CSV table of C-alpha atoms and ligand atoms in Angstrom, one decimal:
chain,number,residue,atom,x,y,z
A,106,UNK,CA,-40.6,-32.0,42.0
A,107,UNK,CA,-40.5,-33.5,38.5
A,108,UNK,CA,-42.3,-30.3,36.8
A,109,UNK,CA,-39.4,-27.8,37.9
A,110,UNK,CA,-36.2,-30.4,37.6
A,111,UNK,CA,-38.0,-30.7,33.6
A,112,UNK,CA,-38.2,-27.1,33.3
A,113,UNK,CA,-34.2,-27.2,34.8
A,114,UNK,CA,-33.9,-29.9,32.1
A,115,UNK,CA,-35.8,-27.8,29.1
A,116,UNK,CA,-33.9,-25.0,29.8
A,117,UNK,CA,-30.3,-26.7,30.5
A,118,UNK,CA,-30.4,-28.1,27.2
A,119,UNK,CA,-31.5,-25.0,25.5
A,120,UNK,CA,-28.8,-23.2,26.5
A,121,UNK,CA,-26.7,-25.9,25.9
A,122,UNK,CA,-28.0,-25.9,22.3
A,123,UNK,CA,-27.5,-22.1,22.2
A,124,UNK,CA,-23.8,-22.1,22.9
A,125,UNK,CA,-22.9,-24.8,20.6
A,126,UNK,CA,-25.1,-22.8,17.7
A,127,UNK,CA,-22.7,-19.7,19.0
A,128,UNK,CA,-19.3,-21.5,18.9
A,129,UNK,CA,-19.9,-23.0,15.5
A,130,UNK,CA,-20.5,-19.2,14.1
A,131,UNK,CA,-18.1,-17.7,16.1
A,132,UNK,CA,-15.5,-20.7,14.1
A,133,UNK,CA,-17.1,-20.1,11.5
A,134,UNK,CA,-16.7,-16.8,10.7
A,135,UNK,CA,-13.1,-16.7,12.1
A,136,UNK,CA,-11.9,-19.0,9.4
A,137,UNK,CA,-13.5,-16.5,7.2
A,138,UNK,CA,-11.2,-13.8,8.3
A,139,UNK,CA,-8.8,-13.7,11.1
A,140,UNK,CA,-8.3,-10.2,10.1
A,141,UNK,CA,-10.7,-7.9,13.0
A,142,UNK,CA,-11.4,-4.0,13.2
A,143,UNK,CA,-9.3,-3.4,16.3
A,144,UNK,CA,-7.6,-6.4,16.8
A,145,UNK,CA,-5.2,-5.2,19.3
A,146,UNK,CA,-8.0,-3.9,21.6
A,147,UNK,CA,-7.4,-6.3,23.9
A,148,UNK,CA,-3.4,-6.9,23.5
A,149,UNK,CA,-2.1,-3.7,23.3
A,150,UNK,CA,-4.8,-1.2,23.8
A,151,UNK,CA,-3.8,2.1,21.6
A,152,UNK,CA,-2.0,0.6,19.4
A,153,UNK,CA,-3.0,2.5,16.8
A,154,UNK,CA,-3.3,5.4,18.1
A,155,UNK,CA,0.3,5.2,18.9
A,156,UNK,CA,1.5,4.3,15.3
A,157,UNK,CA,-0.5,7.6,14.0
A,158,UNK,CA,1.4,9.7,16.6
A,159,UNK,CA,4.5,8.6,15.4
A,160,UNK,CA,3.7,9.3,11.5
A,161,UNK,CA,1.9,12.6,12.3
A,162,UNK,CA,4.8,13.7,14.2
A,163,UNK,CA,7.5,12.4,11.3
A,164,UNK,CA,5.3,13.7,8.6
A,165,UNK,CA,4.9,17.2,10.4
A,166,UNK,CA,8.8,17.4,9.6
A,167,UNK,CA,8.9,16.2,6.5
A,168,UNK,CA,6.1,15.7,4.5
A,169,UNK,CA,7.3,13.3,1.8
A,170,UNK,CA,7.7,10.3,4.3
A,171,UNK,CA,4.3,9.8,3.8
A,172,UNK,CA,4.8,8.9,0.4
A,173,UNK,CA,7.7,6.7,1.3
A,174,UNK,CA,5.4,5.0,3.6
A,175,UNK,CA,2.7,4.5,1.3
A,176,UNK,CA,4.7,2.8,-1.7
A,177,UNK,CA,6.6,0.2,1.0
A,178,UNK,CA,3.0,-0.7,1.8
A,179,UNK,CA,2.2,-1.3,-1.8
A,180,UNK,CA,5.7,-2.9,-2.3
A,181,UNK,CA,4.5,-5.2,0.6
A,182,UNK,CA,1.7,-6.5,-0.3
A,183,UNK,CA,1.9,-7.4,-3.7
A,184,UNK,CA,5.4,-9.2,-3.0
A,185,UNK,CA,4.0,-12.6,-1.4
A,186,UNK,CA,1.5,-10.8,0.8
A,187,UNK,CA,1.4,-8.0,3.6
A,188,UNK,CA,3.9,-9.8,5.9
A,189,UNK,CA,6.4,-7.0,6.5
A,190,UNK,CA,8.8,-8.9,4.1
A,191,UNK,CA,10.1,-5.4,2.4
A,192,UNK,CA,11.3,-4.1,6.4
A,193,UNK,CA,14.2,-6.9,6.4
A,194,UNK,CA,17.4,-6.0,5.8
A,195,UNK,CA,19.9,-8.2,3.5
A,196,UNK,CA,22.3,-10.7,5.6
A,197,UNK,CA,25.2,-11.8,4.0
A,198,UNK,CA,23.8,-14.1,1.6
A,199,UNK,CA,20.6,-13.4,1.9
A,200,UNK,CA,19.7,-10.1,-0.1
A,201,UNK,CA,16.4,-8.8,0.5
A,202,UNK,CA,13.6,-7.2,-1.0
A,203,UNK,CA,15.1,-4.1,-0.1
A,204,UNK,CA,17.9,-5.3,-3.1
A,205,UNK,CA,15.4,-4.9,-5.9
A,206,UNK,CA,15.6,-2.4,-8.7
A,207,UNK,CA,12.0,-0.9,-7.9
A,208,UNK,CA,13.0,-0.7,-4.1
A,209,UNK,CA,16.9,0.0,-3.9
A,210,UNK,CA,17.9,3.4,-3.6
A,211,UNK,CA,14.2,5.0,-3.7
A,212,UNK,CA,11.8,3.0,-0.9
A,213,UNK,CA,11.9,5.8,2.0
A,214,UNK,CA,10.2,6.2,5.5
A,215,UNK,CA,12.0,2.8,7.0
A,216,UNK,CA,12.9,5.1,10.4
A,217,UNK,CA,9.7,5.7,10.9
A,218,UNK,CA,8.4,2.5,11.3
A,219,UNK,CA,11.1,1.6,13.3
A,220,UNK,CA,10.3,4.0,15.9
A,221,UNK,CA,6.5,2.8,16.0
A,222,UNK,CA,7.9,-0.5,16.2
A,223,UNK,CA,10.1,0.4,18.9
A,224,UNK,CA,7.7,2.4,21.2
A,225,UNK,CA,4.8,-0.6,20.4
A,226,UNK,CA,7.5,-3.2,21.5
A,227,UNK,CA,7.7,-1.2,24.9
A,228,UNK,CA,4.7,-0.7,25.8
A,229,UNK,CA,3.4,-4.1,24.5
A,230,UNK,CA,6.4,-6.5,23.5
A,231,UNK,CA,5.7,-9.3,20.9
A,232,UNK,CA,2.2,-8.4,20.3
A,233,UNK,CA,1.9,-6.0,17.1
A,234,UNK,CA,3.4,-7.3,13.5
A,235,UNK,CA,5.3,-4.9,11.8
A,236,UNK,CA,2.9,-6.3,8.8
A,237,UNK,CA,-0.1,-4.0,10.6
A,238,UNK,CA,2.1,-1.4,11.8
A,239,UNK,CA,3.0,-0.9,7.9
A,240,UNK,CA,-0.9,-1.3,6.8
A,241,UNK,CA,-1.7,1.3,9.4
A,242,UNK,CA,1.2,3.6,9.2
A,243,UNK,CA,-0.3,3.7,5.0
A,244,UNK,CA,-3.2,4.8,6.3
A,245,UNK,CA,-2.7,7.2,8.5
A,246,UNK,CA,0.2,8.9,6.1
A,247,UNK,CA,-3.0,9.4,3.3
A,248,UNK,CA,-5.3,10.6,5.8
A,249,UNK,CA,-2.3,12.9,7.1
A,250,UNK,CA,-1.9,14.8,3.9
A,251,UNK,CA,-5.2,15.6,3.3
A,252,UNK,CA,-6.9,12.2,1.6
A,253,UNK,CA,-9.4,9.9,3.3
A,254,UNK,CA,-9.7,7.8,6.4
A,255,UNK,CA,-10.6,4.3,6.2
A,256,UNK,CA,-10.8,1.7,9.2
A,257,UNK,CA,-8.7,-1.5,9.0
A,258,UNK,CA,-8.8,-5.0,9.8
A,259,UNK,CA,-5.6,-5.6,12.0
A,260,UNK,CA,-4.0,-9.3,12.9
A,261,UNK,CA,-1.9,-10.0,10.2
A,262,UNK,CA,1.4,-11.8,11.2
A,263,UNK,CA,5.2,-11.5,9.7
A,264,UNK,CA,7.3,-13.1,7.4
A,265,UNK,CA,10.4,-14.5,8.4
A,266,UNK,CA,11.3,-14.3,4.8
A,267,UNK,CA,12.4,-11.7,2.4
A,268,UNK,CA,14.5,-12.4,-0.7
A,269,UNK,CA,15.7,-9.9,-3.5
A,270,UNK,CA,14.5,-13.0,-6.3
A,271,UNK,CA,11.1,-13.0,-5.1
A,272,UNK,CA,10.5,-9.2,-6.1
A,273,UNK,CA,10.6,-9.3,-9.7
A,274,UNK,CA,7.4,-10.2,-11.8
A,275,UNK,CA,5.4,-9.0,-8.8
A,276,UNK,CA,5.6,-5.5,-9.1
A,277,UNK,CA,4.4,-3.4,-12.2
A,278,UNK,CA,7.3,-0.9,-13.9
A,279,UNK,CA,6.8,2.5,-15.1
A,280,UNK,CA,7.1,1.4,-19.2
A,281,UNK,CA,4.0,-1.1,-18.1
A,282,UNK,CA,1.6,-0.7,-20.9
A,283,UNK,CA,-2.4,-0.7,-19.9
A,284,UNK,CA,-2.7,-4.4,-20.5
A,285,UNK,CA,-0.1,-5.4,-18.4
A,286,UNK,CA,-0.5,-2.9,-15.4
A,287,UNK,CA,-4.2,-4.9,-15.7
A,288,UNK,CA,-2.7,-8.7,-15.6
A,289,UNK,CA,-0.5,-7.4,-12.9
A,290,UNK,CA,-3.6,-5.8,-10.6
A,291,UNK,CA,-5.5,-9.0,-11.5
A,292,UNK,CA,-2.8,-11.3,-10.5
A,293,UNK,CA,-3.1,-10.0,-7.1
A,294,UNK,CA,-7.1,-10.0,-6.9
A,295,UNK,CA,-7.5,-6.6,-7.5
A,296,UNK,CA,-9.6,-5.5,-10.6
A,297,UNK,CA,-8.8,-2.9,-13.0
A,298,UNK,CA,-11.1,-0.8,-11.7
A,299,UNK,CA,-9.3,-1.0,-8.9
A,300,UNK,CA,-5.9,-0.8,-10.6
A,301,UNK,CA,-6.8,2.9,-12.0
A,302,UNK,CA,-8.0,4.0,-8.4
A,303,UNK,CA,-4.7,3.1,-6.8
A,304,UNK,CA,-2.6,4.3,-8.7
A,305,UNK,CA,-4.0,7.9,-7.8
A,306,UNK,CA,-1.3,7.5,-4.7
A,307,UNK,CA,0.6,9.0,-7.7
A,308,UNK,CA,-0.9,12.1,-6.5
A,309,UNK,CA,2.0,12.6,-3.7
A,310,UNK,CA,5.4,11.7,-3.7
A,311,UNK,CA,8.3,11.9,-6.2
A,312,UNK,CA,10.5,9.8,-8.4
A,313,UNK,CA,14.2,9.4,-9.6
A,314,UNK,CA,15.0,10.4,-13.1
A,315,UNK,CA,15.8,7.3,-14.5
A,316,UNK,CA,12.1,6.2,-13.9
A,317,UNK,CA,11.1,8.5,-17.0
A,318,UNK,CA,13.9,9.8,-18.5
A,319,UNK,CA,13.7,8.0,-21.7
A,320,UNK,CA,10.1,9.6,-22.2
A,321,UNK,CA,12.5,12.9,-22.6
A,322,UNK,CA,15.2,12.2,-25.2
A,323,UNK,CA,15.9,9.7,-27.9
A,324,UNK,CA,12.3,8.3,-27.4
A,325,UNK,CA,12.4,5.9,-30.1
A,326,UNK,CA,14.8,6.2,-33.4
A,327,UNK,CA,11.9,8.4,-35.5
A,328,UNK,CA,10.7,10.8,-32.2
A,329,UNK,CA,12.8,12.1,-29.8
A,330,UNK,CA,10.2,13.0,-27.2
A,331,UNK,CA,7.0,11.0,-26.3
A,332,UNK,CA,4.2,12.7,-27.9
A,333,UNK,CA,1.8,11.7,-25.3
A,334,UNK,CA,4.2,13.9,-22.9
A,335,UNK,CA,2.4,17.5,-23.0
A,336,UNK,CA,5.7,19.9,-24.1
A,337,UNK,CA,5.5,22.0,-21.7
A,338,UNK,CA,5.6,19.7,-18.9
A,339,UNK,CA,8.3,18.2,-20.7
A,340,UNK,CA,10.7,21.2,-20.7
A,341,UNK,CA,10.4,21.5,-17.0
A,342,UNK,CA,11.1,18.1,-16.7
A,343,UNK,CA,14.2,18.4,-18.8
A,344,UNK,CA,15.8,20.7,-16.3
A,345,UNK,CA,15.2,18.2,-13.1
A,346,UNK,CA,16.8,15.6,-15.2
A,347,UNK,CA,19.2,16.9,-17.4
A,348,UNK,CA,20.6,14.8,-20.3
A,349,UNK,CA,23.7,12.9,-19.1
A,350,UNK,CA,22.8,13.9,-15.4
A,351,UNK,CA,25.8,13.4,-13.3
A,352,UNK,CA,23.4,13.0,-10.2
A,353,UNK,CA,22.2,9.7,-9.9
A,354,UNK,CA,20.0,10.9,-7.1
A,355,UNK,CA,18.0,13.5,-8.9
A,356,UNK,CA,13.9,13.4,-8.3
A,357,UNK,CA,10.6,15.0,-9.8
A,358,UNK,CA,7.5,15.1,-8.2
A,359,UNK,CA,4.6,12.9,-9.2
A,360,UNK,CA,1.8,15.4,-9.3
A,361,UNK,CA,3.4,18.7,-9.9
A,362,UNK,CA,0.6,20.5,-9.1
A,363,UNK,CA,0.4,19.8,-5.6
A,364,UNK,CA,3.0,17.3,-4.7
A,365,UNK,CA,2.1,17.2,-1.4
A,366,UNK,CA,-1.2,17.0,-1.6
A,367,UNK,CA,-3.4,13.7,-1.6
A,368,UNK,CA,-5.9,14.7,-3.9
A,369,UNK,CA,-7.4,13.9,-7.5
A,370,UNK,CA,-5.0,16.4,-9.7
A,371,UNK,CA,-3.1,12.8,-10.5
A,372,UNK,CA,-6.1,12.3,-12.6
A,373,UNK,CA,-6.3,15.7,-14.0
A,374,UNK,CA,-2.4,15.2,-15.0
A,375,UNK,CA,-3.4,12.1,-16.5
A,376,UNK,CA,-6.0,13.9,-19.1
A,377,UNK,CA,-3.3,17.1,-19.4
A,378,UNK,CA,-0.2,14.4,-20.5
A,379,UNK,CA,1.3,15.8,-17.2
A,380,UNK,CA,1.0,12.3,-16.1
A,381,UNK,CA,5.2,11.2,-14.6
A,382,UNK,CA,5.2,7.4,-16.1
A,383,UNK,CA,4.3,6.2,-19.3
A,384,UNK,CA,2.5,3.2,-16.8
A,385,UNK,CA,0.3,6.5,-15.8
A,386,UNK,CA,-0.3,8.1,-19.2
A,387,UNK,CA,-1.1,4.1,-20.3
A,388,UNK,CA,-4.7,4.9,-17.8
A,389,UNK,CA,-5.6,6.9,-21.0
A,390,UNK,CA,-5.1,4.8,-23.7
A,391,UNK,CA,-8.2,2.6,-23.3
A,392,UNK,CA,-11.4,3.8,-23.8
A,393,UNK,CA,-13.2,2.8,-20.3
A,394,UNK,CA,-10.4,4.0,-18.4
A,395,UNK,CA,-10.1,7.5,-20.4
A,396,UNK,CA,-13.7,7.8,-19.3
A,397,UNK,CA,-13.3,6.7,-15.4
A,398,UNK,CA,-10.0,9.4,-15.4
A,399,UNK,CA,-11.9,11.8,-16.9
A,400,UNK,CA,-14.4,11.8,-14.1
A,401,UNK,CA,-12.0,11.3,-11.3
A,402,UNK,CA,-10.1,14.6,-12.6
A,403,UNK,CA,-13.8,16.2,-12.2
A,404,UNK,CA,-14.8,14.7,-9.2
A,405,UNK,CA,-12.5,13.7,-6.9
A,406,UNK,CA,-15.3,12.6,-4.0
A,407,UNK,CA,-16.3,9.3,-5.5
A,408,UNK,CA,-12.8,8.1,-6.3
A,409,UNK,CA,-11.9,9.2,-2.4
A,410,UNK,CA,-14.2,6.7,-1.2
A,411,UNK,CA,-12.8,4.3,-3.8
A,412,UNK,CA,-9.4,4.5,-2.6
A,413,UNK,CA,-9.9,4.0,0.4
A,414,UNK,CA,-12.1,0.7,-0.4
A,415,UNK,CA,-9.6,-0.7,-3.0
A,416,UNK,CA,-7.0,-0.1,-0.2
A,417,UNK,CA,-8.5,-2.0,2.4
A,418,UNK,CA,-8.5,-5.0,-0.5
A,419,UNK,CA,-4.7,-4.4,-0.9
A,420,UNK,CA,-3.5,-4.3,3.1
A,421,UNK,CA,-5.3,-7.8,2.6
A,422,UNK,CA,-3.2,-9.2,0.1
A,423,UNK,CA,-1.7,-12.7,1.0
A,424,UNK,CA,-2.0,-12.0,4.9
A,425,UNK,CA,-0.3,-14.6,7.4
A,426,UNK,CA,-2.5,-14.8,10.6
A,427,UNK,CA,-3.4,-17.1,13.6
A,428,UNK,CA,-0.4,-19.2,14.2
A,429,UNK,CA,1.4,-18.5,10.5
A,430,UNK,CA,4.4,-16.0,10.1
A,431,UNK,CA,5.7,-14.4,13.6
A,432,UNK,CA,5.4,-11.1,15.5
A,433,UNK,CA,9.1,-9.7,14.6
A,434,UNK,CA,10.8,-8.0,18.1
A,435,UNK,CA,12.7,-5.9,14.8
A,436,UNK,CA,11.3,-5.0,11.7
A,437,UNK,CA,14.2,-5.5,9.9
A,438,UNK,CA,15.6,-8.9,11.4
A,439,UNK,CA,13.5,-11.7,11.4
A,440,UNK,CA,13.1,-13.8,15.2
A,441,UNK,CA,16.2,-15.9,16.1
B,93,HEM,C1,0.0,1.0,-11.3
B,93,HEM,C2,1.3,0.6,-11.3
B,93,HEM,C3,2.4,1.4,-10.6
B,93,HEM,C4,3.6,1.6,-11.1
B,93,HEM,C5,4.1,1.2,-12.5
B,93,HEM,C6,4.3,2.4,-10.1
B,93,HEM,C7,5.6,2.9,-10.3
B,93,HEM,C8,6.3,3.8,-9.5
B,93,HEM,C9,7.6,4.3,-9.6
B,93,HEM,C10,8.5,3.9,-10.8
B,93,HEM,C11,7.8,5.2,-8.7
B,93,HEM,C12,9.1,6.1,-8.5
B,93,HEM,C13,9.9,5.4,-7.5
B,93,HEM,C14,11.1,6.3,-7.0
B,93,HEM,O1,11.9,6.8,-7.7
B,93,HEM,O2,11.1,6.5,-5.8
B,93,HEM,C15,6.6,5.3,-7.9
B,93,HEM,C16,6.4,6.1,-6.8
B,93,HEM,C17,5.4,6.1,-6.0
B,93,HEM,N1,4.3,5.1,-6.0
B,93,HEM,FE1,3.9,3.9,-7.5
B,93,HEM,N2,3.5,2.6,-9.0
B,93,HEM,C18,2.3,2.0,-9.3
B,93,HEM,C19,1.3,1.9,-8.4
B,93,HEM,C20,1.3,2.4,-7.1
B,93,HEM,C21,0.3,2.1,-6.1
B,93,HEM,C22,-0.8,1.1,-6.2
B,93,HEM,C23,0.7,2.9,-5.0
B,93,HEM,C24,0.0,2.9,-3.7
B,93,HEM,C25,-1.2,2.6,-3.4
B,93,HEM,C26,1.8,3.7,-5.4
B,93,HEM,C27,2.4,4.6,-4.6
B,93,HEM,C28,3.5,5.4,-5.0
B,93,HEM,C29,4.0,6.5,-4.2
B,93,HEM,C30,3.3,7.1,-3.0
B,93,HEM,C31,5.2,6.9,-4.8
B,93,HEM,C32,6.1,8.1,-4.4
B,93,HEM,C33,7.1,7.5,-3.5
B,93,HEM,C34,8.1,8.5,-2.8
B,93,HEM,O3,7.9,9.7,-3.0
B,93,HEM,O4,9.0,8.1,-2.1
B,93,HEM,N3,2.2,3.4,-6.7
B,93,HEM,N4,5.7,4.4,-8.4
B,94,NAG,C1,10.4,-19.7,8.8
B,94,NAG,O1,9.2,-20.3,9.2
B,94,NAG,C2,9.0,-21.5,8.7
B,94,NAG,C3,7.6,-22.0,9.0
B,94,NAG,O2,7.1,-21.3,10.1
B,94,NAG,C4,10.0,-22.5,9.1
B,94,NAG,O3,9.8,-23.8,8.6
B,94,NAG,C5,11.4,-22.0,8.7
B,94,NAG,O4,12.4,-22.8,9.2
B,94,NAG,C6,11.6,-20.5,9.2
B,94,NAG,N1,12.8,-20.0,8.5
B,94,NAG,C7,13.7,-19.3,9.2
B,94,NAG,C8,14.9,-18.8,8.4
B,94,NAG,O5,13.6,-19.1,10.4
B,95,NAG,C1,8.1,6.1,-32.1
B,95,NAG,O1,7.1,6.6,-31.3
B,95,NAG,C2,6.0,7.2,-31.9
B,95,NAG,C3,5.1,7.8,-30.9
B,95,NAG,O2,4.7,6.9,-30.0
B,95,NAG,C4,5.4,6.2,-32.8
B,95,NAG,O3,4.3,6.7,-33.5
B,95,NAG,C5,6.4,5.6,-33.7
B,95,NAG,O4,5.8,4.5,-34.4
B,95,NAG,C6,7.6,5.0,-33.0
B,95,NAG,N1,8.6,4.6,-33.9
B,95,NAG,C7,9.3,3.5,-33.8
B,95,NAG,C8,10.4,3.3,-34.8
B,95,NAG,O5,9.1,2.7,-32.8
């Protein structure tokens, strides 16, 4: 029966033809992105669900983690990528990331990745990178006090690297003028628009002292007190960080309007010179950027949605994925 073993043929090949088309897109697009929307679907099934129960439940105590949580993820990525390098401890001789000015004695909210590590390793062992558990833990700490949900792309892998040297350069300070906080955004593939929509994570959180104390006396050798500072604000800042302050550990909140709160009053602090950093008053010092503050102090909707987007850019920073990097059992030891 030659008709039907041709039609057996015809449609053999077809298919044939068909799977090959579907395995070249399929490789295609993976080495796109190896980062996928639910990525641990498969692996470890409520993975995230179980990271967002362990932030909601630290955050329900105390309510600053969250903006612990949400620098380290910043502090991540822009140090060689979002591997997780900023969980490892130091070893003798090997001081960590943890060992840097801009992380030492202020990053906060380590615990509470442990413990999503630790119940993830459990139920799943070797399967989710402390990398995502960071990126998601970020995520879920904005949406928790009050700011927007986004969905992320999940897969990334860990360092098994993390040195104190590599820090510096990488991360912009708080004396960063507008033009540097710019280069540094840029350097890490994120524009400037971008830059002044992330740092309205200033809208939680708090700082130490020594962040901003020299907006507060002996200025420069002419002014004592930066003039962009609005006096007021100033005053009140004088008492939480007194002059010759024998407390090292001494803090002010970011946003003093609601410090809790993720919301746009950053911006509106920004136009009022109730803005913490002189990096944050800098977002009003150029002309485009006075006008995109402006609006984000009116407005806070749009700039949500911004967020959200230009955060899903940063938790992509520099990823390791496939077979790069490893799963860490620890988040703060790398894999013997
Ligand atoms: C634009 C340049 C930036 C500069 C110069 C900067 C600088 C700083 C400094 C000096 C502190 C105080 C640290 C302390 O004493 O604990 C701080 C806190 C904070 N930063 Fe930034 N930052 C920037 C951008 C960002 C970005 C992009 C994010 C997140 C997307 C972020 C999130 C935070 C949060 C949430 C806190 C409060 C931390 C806490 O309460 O523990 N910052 N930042
Ligand atoms: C880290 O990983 C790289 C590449 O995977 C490997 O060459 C290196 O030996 C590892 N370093 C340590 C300290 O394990
Ligand atoms: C001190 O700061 C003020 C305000 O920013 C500025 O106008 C002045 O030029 C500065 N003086 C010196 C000596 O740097």
């Amino acid at each position: 029966m030659p008709g039907a073993q041709g039609r057996y043929w015809e449609s053999f090949r077809l298919k044939l033809i068909l799977r090959i088309a579907i395995a070249v897109i399929l490789l295609s697009t993976q080495a796109n992105s190896q980062l996928q929307v639910n990525f641990h679907r498969g692996s470890c099934p409520g993975a995230e669900a179980t990271v967002r129960n362990v932030v909601n439940a630290a955050l329900g105590k105390s309510r600053g983690l969250g903006a612990g949580i949400l620098r380290m993820h910043f502090h991540d990525c822009f140090v060689n990528g979002c591997d997780g390098s900023v969980l490892i401890d130091s070893t003798t001789g090997n001081p960590s990331e943890k060992e840097a000015g801009a992380n030492k004695a202020s990053l906060r909210g380590f615990e509470v990745i442990d413990n999503a590590k630790a119940q993830l390793e459990a139920k799943c062992p070797g399967m989710v990178s402390c990398a995502d558990i960071l990126a998601f833990a970020a995520r879920d700490s904005v949406f928790f006090l009050g700011g927007p949900f986004w969905q992320i792309k999940s897969g990334r892998r860990d360092s098994n690297i993390s040195r104190v040297a590599d820090v510096g350069g990488n991360l912009p300070g708080p004396s960063s003028n507008f033009q540097q906080l710019t280069q540094n955004f840029l350097a890490k593939g994120l524009s400037q628009a971008e830059m002044i929509t992330l740092s309205g994570a200033h809208t939680i959180g708090q700082s130490l002292c020594s962040f901003f104390i020299n907006r507060l006396y002996n200025f420069n050798s002419t002014t004592p007190q930066d003039p962009s500072l609005d006096p007021q604000y100033a005053t009140r800042l004088k008492v939480l960080c007194p002059q010759n302050n024998p407390n090292p550990n001494s803090v002010a909140p970011l946003d003093p309007l609601t410090p809790n709160s993720f919301d746009n009053s950053y911006f509106t602090n920004v136009v009022q010179g109730r803005a913490l950093f002189t990096s944050d008053q800098a977002l009003f010092t150029d002309a485009a950027s006075m006008a995109t503050v402006q609006s984000n102090s009116e407005n806070g909707s749009p700039w949500r949605e911004m967020f959200a987007q230009a955060m899903i850019k940063m938790s992509e920073i520099g990823v390791l994925t496939g077979h790069q990097g490893e799963i860490r059992k620890n988040c703060r030891v790398i894999n013997s």
